[in-house]
PDB file of C-alpha atoms in Angstrom:
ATOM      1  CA  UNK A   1       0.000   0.000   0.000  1.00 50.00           C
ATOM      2  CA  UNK A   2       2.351   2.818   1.337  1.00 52.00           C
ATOM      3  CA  UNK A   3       4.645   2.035  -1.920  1.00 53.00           C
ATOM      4  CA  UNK A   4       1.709   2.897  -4.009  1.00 45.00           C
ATOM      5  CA  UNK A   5       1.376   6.382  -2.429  1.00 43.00           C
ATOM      6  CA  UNK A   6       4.386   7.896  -4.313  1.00 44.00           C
ATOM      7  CA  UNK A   7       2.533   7.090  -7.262  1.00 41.00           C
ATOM      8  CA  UNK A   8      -0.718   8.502  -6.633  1.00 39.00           C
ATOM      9  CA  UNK A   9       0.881  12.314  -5.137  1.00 42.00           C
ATOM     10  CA  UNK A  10       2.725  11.976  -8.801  1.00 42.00           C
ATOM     11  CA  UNK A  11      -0.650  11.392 -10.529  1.00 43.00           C
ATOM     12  CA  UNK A  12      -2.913  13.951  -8.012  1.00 41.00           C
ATOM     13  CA  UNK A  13      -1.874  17.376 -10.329  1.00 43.00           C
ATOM     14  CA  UNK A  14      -2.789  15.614 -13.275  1.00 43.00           C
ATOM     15  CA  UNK A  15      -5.858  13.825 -11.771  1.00 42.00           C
ATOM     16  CA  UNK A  16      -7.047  17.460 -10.981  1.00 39.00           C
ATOM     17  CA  UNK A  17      -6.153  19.954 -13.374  1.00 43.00           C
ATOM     18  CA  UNK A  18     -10.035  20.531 -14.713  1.00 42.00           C
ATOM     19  CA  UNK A  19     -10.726  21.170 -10.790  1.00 47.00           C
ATOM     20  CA  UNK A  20      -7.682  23.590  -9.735  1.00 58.00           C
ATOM     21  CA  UNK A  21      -8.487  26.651 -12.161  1.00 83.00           C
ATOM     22  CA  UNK A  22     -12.070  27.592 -13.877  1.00 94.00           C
ATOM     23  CA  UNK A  23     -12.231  27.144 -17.405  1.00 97.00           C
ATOM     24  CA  UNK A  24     -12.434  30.912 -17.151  1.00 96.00           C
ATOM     25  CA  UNK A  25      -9.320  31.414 -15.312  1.00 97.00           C
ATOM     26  CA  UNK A  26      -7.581  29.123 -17.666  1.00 97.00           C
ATOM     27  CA  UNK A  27      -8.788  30.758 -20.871  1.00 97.00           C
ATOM     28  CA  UNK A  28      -7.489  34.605 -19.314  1.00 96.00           C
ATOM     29  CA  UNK A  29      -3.949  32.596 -18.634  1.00 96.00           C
ATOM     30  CA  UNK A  30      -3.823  31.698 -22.334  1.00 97.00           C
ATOM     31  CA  UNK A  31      -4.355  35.422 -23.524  1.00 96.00           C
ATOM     32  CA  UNK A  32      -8.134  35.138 -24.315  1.00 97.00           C
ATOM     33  CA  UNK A  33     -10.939  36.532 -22.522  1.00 96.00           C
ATOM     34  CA  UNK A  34     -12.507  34.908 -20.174  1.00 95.00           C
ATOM     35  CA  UNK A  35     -15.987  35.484 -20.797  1.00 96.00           C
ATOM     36  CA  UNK A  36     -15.643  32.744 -24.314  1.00 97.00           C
ATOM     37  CA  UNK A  37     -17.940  29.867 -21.977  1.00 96.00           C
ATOM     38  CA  UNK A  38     -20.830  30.381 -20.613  1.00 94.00           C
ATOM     39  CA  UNK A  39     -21.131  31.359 -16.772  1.00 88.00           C
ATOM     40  CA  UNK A  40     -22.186  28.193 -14.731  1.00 87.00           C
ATOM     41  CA  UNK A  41     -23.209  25.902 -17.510  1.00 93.00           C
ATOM     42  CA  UNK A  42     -19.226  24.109 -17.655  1.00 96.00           C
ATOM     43  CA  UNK A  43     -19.160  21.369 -15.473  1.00 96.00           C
ATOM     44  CA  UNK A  44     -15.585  20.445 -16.155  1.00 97.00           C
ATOM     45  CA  UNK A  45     -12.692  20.674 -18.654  1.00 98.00           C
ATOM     46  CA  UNK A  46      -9.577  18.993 -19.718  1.00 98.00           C
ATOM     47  CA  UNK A  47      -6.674  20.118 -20.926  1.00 97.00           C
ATOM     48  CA  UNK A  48      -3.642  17.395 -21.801  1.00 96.00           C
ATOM     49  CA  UNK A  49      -0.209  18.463 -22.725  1.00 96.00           C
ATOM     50  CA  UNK A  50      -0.672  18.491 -26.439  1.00 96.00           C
ATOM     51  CA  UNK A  51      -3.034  21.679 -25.724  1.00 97.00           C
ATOM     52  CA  UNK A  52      -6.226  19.807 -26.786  1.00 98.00           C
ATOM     53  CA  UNK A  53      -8.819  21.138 -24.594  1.00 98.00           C
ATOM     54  CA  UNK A  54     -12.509  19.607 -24.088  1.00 98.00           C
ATOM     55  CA  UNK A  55     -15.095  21.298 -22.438  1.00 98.00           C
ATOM     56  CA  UNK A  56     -17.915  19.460 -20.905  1.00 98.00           C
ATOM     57  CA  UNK A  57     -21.345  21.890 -20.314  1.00 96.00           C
ATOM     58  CA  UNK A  58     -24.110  20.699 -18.513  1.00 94.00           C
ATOM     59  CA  UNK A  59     -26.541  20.883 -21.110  1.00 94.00           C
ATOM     60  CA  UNK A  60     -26.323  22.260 -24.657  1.00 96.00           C
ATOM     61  CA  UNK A  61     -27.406  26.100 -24.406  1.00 95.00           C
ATOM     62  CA  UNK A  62     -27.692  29.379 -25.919  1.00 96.00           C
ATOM     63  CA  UNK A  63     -26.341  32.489 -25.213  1.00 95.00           C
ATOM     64  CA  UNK A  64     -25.530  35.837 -27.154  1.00 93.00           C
ATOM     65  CA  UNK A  65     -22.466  37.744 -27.738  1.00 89.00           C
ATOM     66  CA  UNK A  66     -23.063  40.011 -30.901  1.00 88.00           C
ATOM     67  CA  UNK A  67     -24.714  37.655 -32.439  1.00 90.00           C
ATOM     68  CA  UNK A  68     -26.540  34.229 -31.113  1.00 94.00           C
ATOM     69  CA  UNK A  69     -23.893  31.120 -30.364  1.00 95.00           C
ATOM     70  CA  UNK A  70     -24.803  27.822 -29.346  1.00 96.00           C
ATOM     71  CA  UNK A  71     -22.667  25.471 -27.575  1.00 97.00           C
ATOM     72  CA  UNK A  72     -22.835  21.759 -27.109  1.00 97.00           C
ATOM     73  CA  UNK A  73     -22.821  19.499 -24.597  1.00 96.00           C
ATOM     74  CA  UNK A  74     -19.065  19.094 -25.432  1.00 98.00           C
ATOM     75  CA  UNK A  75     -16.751  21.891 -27.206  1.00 98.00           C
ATOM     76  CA  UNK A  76     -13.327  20.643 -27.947  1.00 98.00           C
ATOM     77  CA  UNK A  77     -10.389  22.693 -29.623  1.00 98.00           C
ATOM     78  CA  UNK A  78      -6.700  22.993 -29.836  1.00 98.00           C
ATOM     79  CA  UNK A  79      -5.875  25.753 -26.811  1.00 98.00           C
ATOM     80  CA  UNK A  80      -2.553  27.913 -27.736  1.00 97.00           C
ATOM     81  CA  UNK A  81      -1.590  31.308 -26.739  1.00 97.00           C
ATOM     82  CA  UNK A  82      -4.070  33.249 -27.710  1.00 97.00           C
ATOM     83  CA  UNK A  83      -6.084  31.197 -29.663  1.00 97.00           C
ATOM     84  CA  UNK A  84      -8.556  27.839 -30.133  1.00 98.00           C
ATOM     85  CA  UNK A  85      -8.367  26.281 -33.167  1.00 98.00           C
ATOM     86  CA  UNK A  86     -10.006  23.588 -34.892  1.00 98.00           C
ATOM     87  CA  UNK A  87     -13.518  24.154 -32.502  1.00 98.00           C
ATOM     88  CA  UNK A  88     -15.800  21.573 -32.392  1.00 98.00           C
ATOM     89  CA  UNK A  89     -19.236  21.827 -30.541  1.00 97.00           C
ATOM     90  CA  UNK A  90     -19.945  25.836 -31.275  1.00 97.00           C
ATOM     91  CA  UNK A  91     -21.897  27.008 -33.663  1.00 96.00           C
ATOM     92  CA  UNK A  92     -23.018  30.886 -34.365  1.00 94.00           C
ATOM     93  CA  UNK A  93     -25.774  32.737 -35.691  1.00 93.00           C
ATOM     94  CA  UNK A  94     -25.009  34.834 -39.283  1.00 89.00           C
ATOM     95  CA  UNK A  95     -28.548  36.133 -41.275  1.00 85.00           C
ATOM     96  CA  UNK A  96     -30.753  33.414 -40.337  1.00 84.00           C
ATOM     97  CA  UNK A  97     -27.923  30.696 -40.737  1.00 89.00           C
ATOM     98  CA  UNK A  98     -25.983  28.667 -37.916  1.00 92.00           C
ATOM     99  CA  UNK A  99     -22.499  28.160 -39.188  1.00 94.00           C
ATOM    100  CA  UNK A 100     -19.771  26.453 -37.003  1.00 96.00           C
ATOM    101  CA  UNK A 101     -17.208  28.434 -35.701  1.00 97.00           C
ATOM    102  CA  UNK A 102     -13.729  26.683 -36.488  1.00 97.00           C
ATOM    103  CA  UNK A 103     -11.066  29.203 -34.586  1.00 98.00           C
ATOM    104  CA  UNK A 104     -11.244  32.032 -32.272  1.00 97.00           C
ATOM    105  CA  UNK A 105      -7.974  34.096 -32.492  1.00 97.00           C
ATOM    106  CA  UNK A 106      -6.380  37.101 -30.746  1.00 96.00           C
ATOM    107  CA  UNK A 107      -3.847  38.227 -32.805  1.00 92.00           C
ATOM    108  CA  UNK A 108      -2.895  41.414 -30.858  1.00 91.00           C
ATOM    109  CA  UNK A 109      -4.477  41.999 -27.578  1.00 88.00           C
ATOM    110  CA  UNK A 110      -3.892  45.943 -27.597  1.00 90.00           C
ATOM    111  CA  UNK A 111      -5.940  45.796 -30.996  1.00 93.00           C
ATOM    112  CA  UNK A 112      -9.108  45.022 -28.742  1.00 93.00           C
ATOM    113  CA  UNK A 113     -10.417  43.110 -31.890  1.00 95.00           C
ATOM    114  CA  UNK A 114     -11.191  39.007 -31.791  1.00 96.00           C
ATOM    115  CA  UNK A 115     -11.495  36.909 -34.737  1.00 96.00           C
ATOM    116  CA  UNK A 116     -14.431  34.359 -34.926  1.00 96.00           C
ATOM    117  CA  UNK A 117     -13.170  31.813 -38.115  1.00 96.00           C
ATOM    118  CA  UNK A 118     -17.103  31.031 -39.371  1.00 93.00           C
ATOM    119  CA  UNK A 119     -16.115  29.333 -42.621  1.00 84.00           C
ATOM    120  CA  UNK A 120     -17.262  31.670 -45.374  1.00 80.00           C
ATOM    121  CA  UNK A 121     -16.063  34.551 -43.504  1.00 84.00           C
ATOM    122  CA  UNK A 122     -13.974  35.811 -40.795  1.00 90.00           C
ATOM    123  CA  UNK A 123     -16.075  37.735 -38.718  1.00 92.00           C
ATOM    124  CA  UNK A 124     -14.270  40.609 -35.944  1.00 94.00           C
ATOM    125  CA  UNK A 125     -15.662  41.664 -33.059  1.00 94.00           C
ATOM    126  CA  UNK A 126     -14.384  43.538 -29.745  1.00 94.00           C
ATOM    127  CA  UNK A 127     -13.053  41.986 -27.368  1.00 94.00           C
ATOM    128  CA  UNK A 128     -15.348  43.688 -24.296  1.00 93.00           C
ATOM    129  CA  UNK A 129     -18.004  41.049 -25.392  1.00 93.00           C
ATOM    130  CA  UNK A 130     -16.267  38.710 -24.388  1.00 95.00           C
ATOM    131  CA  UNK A 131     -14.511  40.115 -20.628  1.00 94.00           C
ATOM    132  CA  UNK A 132     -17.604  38.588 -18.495  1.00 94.00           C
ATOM    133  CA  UNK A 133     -19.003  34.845 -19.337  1.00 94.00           C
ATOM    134  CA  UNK A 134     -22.683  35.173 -20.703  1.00 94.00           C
ATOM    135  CA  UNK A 135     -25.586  33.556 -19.041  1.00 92.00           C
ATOM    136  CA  UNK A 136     -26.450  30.527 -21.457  1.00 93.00           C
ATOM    137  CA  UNK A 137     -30.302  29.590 -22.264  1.00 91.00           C
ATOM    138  CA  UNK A 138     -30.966  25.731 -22.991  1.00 86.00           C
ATOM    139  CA  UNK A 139     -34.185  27.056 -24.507  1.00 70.00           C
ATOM    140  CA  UNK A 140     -32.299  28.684 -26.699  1.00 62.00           C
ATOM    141  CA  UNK A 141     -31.509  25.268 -28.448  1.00 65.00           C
ATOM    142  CA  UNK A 142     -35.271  24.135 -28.779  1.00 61.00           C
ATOM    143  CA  UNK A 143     -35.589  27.571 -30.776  1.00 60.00           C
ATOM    144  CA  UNK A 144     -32.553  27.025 -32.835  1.00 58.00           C
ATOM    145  CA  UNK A 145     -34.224  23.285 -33.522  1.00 56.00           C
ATOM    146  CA  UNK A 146     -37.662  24.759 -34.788  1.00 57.00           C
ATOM    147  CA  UNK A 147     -35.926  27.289 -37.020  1.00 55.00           C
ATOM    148  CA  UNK A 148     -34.111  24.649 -38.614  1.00 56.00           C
ATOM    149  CA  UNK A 149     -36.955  22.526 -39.453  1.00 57.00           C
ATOM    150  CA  UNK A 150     -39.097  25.276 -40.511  1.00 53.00           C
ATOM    151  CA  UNK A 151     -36.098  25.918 -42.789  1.00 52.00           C
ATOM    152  CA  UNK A 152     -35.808  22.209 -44.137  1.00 45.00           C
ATOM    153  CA  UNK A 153     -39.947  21.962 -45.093  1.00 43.00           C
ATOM    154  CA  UNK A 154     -39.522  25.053 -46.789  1.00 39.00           C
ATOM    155  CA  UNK A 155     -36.947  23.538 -48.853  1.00 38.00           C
ATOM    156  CA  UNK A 156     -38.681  20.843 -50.405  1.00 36.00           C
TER     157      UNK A 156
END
């Protein structure tokens, strides 16, 4: 027993890393804002030591920076010094159309200016939206859900 104790105070930092520092906390340590996840909807994160991050939320929800962004129930990207790239599990509101964000970049933190990677464009927005965490709505999604199928019968 006692030689098995070295082991586990080796393992405890790694065993708690998603409990040590919000996911808020460890977003402003990376040189983004902290206000990119929704106030008490994460439940946990995880961050291993190639810099892939996953972020577990209780539910899926809505919230709204400039525009409308839903989040899943799990949003995973590559975390690096001022950026997350290749975002999975976030998608944002542009003219009636929910495209998935793919990276969130700050380039130059003096610029005040974020980048939101959307696909088809590159959208830029200031970074004071994003300095407090927004409140996130799960009936938000249910919304989302009936626009889409209105959208699809319209189609055919």
């Amino acid at each position: 027993m006692y030689t098995f104790l070295p082991v586990l105070f080796l393992l405890l930092p790694f065993l708690t890393s998603s409990t040590t520092a919000s996911i808020h906390d460890l977003l402003k340590s990376r040189g983004l804002p902290p206000g990119l996840f929704p106030k008490d909807a994460v439940k946990s994160y995880d961050l291993d030591e190639d810099g892939h991050l996953q972020v577990y939320l209780e539910s899926p929800c809505m919230a709204k920076f400039e525009t409308r962004v839903l989040f899943d129930t799990l949003v995973t990207a590559n975390l690096t010094y001022g950026g997350l790239t290749s975002v999975e599990g976030l998608t944002q509101e542009e003219l009636f159309l929910w495209l998935p964000v793919k990276d969130i970049i700050v380039d130059d933190p003096s610029s005040g200016i974020i980048l939101f990677d959307i696909g088809l464009a590159h959208k830029q927005m200031s970074l004071s939206l994003f300095e407090d965490p927004p409140v996130c709505n799960p009936q938000g999604v249910e919304e989302k859900i009936k626009a889409e199928e209105g959208l699809v019968q319209v189609q055919r």
